[in-house]
Short mmCIF file of C-alpha atoms in Angstrom, two decimals:
data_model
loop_
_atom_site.label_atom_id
_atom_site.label_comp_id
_atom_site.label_asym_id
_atom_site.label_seq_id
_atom_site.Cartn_x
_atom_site.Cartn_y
_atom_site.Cartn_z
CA UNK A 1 0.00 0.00 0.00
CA UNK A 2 2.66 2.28 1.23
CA UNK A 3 4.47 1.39 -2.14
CA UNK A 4 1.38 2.13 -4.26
CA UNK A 5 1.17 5.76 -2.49
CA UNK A 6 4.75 7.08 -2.83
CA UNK A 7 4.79 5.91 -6.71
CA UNK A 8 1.47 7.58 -7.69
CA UNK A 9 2.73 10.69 -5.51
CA UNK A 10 3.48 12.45 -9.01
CA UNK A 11 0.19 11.69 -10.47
CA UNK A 12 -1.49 12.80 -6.79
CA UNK A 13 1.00 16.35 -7.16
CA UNK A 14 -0.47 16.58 -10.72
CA UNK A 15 -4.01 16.42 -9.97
CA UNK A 16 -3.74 18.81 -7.27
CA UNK A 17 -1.96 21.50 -9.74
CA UNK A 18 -4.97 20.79 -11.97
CA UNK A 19 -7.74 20.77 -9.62
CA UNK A 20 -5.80 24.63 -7.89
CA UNK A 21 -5.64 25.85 -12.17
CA UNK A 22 -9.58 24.73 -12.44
CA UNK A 23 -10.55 26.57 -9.07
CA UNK A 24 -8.36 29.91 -10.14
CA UNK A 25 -9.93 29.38 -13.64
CA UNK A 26 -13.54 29.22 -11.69
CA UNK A 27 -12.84 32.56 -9.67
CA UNK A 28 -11.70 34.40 -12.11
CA UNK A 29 -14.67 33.96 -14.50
CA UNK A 30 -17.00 34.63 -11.79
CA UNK A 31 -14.98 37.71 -10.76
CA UNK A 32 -15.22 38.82 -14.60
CA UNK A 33 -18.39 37.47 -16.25
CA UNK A 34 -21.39 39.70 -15.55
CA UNK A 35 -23.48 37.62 -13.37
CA UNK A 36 -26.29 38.14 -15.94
CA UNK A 37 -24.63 37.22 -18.52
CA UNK A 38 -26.50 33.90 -20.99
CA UNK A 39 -29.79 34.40 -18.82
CA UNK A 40 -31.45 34.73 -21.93
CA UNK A 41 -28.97 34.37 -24.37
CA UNK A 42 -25.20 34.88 -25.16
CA UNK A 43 -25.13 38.58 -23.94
CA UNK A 44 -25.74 40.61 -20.44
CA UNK A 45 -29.33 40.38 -19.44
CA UNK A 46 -28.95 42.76 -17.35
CA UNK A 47 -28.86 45.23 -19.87
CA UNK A 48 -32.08 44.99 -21.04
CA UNK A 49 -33.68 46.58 -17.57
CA UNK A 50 -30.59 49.37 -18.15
CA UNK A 51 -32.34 49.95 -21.80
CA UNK A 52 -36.05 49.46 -20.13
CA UNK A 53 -35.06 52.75 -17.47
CA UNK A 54 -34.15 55.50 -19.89
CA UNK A 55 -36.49 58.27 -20.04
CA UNK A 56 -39.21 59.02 -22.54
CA UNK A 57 -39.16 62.24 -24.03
CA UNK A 58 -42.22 62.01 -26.16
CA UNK A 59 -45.33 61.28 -24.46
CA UNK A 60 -47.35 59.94 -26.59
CA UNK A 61 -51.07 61.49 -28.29
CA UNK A 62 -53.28 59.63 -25.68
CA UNK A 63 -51.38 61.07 -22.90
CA UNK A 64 -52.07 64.80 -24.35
CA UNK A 65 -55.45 64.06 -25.31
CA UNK A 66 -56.20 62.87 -21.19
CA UNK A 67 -56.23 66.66 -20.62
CA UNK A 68 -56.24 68.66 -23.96
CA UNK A 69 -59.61 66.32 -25.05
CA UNK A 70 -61.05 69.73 -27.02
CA UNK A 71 -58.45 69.76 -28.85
CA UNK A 72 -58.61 66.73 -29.58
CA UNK A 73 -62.32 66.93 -30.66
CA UNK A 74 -61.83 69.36 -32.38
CA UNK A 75 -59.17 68.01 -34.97
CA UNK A 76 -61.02 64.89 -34.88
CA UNK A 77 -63.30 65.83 -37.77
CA UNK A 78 -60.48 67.11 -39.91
CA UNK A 79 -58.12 66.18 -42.69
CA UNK A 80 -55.48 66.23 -39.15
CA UNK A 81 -57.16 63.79 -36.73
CA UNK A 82 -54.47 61.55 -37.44
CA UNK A 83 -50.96 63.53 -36.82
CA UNK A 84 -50.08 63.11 -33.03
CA UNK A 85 -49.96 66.21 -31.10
CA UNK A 86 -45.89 65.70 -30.85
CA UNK A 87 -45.53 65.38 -34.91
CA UNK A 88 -46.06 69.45 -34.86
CA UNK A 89 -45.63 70.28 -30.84
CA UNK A 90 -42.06 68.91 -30.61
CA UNK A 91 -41.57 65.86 -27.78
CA UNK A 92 -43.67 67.11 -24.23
CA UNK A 93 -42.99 64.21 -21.64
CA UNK A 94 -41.36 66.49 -19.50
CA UNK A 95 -44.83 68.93 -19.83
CA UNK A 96 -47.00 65.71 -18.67
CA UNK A 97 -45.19 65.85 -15.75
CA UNK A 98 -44.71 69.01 -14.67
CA UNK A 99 -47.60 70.76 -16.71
CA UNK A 100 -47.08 74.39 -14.56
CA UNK A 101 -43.45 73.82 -14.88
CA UNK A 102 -42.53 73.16 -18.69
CA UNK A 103 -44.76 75.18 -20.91
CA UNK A 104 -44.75 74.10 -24.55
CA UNK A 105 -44.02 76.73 -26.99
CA UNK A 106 -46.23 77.62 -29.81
CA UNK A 107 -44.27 76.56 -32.85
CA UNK A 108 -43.62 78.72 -35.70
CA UNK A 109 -45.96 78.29 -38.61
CA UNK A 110 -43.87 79.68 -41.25
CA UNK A 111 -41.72 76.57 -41.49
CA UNK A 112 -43.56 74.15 -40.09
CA UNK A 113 -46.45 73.95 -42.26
CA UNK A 114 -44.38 73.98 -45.55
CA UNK A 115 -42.21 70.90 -43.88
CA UNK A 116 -45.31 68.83 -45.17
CA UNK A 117 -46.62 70.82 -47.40
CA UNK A 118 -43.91 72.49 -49.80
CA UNK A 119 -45.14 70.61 -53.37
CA UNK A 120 -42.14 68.27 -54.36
CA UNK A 121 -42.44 65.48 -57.27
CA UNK A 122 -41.61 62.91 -54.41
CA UNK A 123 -44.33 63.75 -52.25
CA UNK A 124 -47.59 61.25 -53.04
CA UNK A 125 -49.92 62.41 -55.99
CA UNK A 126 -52.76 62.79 -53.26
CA UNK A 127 -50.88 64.48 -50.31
CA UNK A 128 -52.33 68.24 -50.46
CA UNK A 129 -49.42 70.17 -51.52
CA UNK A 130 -48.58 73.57 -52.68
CA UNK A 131 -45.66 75.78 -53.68
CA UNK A 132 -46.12 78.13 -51.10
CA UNK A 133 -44.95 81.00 -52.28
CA UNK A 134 -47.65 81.11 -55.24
CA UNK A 135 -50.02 79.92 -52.95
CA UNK A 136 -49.47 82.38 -50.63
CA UNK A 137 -46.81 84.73 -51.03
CA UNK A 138 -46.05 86.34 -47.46
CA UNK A 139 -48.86 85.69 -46.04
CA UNK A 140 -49.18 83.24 -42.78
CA UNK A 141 -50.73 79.82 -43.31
CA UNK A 142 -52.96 80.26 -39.95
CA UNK A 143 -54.53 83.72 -41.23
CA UNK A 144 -56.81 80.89 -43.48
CA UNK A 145 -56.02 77.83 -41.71
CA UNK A 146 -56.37 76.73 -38.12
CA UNK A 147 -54.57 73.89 -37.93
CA UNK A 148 -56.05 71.76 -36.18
CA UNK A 149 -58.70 71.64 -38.57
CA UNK A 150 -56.96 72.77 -41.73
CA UNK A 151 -60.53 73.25 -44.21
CA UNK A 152 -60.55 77.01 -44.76
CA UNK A 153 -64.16 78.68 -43.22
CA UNK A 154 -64.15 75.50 -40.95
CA UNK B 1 -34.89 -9.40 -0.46
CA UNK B 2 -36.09 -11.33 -3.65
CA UNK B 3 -37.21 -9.01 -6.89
CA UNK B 4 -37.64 -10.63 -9.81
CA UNK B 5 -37.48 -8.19 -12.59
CA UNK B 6 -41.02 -8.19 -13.48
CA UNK B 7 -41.35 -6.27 -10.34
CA UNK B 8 -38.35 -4.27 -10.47
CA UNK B 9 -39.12 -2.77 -13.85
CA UNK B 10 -43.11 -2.25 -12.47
CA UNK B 11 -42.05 -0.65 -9.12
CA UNK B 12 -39.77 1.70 -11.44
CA UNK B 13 -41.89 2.49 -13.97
CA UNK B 14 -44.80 3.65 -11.38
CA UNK B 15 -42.02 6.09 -9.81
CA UNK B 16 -41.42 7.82 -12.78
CA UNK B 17 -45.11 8.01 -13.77
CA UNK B 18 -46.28 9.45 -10.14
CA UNK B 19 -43.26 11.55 -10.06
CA UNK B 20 -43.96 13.22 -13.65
CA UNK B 21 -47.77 13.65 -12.03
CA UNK B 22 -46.58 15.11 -9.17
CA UNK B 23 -44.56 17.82 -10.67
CA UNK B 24 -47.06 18.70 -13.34
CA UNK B 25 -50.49 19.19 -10.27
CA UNK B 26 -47.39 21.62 -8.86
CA UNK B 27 -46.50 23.19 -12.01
CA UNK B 28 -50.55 23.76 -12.28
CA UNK B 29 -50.92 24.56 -8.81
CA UNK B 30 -48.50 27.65 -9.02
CA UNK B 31 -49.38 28.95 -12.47
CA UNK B 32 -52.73 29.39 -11.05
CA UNK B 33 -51.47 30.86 -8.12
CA UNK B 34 -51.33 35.10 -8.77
CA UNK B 35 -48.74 36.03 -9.32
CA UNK B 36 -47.38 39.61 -8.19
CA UNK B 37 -45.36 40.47 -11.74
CA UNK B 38 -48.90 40.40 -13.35
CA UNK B 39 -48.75 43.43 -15.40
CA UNK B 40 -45.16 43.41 -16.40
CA UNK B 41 -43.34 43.29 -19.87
CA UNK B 42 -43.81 39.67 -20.91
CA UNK B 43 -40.56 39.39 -23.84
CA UNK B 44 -41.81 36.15 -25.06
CA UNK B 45 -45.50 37.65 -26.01
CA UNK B 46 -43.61 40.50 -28.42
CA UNK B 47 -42.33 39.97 -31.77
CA UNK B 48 -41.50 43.24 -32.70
CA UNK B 49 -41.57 44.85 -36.21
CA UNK B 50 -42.13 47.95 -38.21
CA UNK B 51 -44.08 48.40 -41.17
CA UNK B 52 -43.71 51.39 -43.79
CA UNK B 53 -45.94 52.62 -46.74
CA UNK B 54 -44.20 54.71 -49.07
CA UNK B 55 -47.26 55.67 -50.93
CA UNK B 56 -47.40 57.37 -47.24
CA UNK B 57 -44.56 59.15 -46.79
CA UNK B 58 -43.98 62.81 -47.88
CA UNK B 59 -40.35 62.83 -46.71
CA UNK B 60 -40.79 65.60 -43.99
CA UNK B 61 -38.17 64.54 -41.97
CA UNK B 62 -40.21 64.77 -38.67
CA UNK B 63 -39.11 60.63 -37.89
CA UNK B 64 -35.17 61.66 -38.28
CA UNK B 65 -35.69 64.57 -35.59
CA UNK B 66 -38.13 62.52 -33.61
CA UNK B 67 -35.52 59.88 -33.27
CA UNK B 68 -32.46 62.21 -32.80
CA UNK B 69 -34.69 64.03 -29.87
CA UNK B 70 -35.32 61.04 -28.22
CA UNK B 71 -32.22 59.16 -28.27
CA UNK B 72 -29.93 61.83 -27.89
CA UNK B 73 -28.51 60.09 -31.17
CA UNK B 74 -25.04 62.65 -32.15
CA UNK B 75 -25.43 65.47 -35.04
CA UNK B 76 -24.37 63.42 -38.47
CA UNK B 77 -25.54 60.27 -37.28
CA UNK B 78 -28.34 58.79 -38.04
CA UNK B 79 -30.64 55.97 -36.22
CA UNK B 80 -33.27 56.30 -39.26
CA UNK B 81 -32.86 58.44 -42.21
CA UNK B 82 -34.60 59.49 -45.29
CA UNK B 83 -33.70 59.10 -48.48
CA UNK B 84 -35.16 60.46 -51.59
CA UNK B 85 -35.04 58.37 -54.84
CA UNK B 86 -35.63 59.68 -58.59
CA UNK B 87 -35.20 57.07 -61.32
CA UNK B 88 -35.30 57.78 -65.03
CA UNK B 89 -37.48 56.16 -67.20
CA UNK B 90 -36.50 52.36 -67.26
CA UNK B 91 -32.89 53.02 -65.97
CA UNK B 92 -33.80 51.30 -63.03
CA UNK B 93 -30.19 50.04 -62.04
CA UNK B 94 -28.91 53.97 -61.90
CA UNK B 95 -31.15 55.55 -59.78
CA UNK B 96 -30.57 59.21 -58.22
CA UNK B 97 -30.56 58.52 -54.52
CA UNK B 98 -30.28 62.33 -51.92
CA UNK B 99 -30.59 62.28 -48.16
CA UNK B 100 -29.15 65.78 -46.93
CA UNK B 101 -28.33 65.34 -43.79
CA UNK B 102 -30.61 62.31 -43.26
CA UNK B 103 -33.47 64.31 -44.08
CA UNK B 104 -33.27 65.89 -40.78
CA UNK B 105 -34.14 69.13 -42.00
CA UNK B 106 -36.25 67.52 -44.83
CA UNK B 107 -35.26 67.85 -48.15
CA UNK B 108 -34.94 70.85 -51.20
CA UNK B 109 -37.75 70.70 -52.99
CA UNK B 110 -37.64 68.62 -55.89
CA UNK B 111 -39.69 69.53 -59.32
CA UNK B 112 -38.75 66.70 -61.78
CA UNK B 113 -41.67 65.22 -63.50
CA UNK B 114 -39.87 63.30 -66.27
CA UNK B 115 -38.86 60.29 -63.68
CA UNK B 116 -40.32 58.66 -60.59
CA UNK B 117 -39.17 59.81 -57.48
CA UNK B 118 -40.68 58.97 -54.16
CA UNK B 119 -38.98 58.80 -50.00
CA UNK B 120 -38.08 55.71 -48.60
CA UNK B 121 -37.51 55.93 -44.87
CA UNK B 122 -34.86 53.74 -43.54
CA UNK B 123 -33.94 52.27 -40.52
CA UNK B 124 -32.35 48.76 -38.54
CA UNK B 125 -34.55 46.41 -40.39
CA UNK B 126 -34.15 44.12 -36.55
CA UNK B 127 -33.67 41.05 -38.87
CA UNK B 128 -33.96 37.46 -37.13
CA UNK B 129 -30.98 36.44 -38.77
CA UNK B 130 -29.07 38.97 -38.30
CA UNK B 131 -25.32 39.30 -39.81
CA UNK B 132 -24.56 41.80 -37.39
CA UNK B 133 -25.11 39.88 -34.13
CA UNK B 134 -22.96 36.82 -35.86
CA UNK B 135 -19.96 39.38 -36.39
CA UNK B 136 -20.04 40.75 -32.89
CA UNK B 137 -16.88 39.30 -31.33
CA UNK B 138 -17.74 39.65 -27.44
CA UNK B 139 -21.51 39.28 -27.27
CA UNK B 140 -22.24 43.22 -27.08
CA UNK B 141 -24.88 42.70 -30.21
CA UNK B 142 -27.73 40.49 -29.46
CA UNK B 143 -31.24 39.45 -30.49
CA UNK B 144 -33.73 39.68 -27.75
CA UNK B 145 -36.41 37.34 -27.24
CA UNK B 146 -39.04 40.17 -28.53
CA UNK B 147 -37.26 40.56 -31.77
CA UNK B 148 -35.13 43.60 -31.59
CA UNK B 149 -31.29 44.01 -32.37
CA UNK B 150 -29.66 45.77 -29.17
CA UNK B 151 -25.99 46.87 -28.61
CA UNK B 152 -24.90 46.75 -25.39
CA UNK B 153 -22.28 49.57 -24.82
CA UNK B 154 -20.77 48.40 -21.48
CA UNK B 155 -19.84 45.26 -23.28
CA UNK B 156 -18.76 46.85 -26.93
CA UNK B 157 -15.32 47.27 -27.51
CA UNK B 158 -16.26 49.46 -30.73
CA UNK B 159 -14.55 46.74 -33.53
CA UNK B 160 -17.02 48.24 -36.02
CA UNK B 161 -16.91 44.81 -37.26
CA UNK B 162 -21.15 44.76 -37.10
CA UNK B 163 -20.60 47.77 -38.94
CA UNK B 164 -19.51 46.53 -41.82
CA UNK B 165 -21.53 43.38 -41.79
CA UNK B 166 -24.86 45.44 -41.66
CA UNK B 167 -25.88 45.23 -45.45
CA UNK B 168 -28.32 48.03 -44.79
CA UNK B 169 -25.60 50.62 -42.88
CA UNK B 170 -28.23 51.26 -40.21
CA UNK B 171 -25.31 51.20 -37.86
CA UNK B 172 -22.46 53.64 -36.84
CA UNK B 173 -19.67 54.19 -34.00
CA UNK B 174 -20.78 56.67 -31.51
CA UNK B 175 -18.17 59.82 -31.91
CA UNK B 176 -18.07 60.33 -27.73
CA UNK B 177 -18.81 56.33 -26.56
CA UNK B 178 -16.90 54.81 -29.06
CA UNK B 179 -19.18 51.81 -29.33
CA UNK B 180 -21.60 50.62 -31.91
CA UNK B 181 -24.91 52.33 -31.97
CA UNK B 182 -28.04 51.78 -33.89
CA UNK B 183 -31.82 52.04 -33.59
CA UNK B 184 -33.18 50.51 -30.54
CA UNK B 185 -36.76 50.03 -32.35
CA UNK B 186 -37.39 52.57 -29.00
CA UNK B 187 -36.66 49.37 -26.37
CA UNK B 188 -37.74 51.89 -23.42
CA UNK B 189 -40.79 52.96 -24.69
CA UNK B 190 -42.00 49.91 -26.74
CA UNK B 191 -42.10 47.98 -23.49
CA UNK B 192 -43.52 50.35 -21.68
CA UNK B 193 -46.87 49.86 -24.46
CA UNK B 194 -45.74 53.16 -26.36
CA UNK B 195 -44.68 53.52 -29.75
CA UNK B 196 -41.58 54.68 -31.19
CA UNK B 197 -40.63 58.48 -31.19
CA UNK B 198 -40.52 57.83 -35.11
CA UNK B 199 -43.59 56.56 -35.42
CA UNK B 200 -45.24 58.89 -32.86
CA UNK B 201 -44.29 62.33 -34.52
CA UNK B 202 -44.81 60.51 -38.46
CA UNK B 203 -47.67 62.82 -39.46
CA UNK B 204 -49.25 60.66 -42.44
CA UNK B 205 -49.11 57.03 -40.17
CA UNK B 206 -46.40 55.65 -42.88
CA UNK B 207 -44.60 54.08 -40.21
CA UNK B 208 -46.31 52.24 -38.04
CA UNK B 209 -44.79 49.75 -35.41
CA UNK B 210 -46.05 45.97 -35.41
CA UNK B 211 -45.91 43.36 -32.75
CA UNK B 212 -45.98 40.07 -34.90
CA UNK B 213 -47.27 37.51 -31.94
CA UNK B 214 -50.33 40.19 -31.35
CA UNK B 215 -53.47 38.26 -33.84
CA UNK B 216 -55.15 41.83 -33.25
CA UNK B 217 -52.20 43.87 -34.76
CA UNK B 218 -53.27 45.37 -37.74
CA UNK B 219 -49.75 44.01 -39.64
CA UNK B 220 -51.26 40.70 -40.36
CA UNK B 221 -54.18 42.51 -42.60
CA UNK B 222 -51.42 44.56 -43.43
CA UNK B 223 -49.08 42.16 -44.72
CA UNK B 224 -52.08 40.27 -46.16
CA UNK B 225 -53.49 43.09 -48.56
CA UNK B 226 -50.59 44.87 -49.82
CA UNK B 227 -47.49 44.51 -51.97
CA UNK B 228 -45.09 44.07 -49.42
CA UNK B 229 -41.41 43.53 -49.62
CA UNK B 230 -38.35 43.57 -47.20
CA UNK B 231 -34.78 45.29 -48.12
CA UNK B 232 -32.32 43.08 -49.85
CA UNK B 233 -34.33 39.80 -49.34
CA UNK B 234 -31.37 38.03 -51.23
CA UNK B 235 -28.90 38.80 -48.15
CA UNK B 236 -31.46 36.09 -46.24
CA UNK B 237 -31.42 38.46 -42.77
CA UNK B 238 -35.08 37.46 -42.41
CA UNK B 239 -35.39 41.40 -42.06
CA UNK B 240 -38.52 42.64 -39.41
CA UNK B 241 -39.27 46.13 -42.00
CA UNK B 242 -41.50 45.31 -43.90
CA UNK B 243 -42.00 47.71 -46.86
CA UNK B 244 -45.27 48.27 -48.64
CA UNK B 245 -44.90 49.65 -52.64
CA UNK B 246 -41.58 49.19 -52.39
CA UNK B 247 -39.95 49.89 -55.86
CA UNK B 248 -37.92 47.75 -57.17
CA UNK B 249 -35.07 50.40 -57.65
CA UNK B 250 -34.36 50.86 -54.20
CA UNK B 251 -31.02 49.23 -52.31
#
């Protein structure tokens, strides 16, 4: 027996250097892979919930429409029921929630309607468009058109 | 103790049947059980996609600003972009192709009526095959279980390898991070049952964002009806954009 044990004593020494290279291997990889890491797949899972918490910036047309609802009936007859408030109105999360606090400004007519509008052999054969300044020269789009519901005399 | 094996393989066989029966009255027991995460995100019951309708879009540029606004994405880069095509006659393999800055502040207008021209609106198609997740080296691009392409920028070491592997160039490196970046499809608001910033300030409803496991989604009538084609089908991405009177002109 005592034989058997001091000629395997190499193979005993080797296994031990393997088993201490296995456990180093072991702590390192938990000390460096992401403890998320291949829950669902072969990246961080973590970073999903990271992604999940950034802010929004645009609230969304339901949102305006919880408190602006005239507004809302109003453009709902017209050829602009269907462009969210934020599409002209810029992006108004942070007026949702702090509606005193963050007032939206009005914006400015003069290049926002011709950023739809302005006639270009792109645009669809259907989509309402006009070179503006035939159609009408200097003068504002709102002093015909309210837009919110864009019909002139409506 | 004297088993034959009759009753060895019987006694066995019963164990593994009222074990199996066991765990599936538990399995039953606590699905039925409420359960306090109710109302959150389920990934596996999204399959997210966009759809576009170029006989929609005037090329306004209100999607490239949307997206820019929202994502803080850097000036001359683009998450989505515009770009305006104009093909002569039947030279279909030469077409005219301008996107001034991205269409961000929309586009000179254009008075050519000899040729068709019309906008295509581009963006990461979030293919389910896609090349760039198979280049990424260290696992920074992935595929979630919902469908969209992320980057994560802790974990990018900013190879630009997906870069180049991205047949549609929807991707670019971030001048400050100096990791990949690319359109998130809006991760942060989609889950939170919003839609994209594009898609929210798009004033003629060309884009429109689709959740493919959702039977009440209007994309399946969608897909049904139209003429509908994905970019560069012959790159086999299985691309998620899914473009209605698309011309066959367009790369």
């Amino acid at each position: 027996m005592k034989k058997i044990l001091r000629d395997s004593g190499h193979l005993i020494r080797l296994a031990g250097v393997f088993a201490l290279g296995i456990a180093i291997f072991l702590l390192v990889r938990r000390a460096i892979v992401p403890p998320s890491f291949g829950q669902y797949g072969h990246y961080r899972g973590a970073v999903l919930e990271e992604m999940r918490a950034r802010p929004v910036k645009y609230a969304g047309h339901e949102l305006c429409e919880a408190c602006h609802e005239s507004v809302a009936t109003a453009k709902n007859p017209g050829k602009h029921a269907n462009v969210g408030c934020e599409a002209c109105h810029g992006a108004l999360a942070a007026h949702t929630e702090d509606p005193s606090g963050v007032k939206p400004v009005l914006p400015n007519v003069a290049t926002l309607c011709v950023s739809c509008h302005e006639a270009d052999s792109a645009k669809p054969a259907h989509f309402p468009q006009v070179i503006s300044k035939e159609h009408a020269g200097d003068t504002s789009c709102t002093a015909c058109h309210n837009p919110h519901h864009p019909k002139p005399g409506s | 103790m004297d088993l034959s094996r009759r009753d060895l393989l019987e006694s066995f066989s019963k164990f593994i049947i009222l074990s199996g029966a066991a765990r599936v009255g538990m399995e039953s027991l606590c699905g039925a059980a409420p359960s306090a995460e109710a109302d959150k995100y389920k990934m596996a019951d999204h399959w997210w996609s966009m759809t576009i309708d170029i006989s929609k879009c005037i090329g306004c540029g209100n999607c490239v600003r949307a997206c820019a606004e929202e994502n803080d994405v850097p000036e001359g880069h683009f998450r989505t972009w515009v770009e305006r095509y104009f093909v002569q006659d039947a030279d279909m393999e030469h077409p005219e192709v301008d996107s001034p800055n991205g269409a961000k502040n929309g586009f000179p207008a254009l008075n050519r009526p000899a040729g068709k021209s019309y906008f295509v609106p581009k963006l990461c198609n979030h293919c389910a095959d896609s090349p760039c997740v198979q280049a990424c080296p260290v696992g920074a691009t992935f595929d979630t279980v919902d469908g969209v392409v992320l980057v994560d920028e802790k974990y990018c070491v900013g190879c630009s390898y997906c870069v180049q592997a991205c047949p549609y160039g929807c991707r670019y490196i971030h001048p400050t991070k100096h990791t990949a970046d690319k359109c998130t499809l809006c991760y942060h608001r989609i889950t939170k049952g919003l839609t994209t910033a594009c898609c929210e300030a798009c004033p003629t409803g060309s884009r429109k964002l689709a959740d493919l496991k959702n039977p009440k989604d209007p994309v399946h009538e969608f897909l049904r009806v139209n003429n509908v084609q994905v970019l560069k089908p012959q790159m086999a991405t299985r691309a998620k954009v899914f473009y209605k009177d698309l011309d066959g002109a367009v790369r």
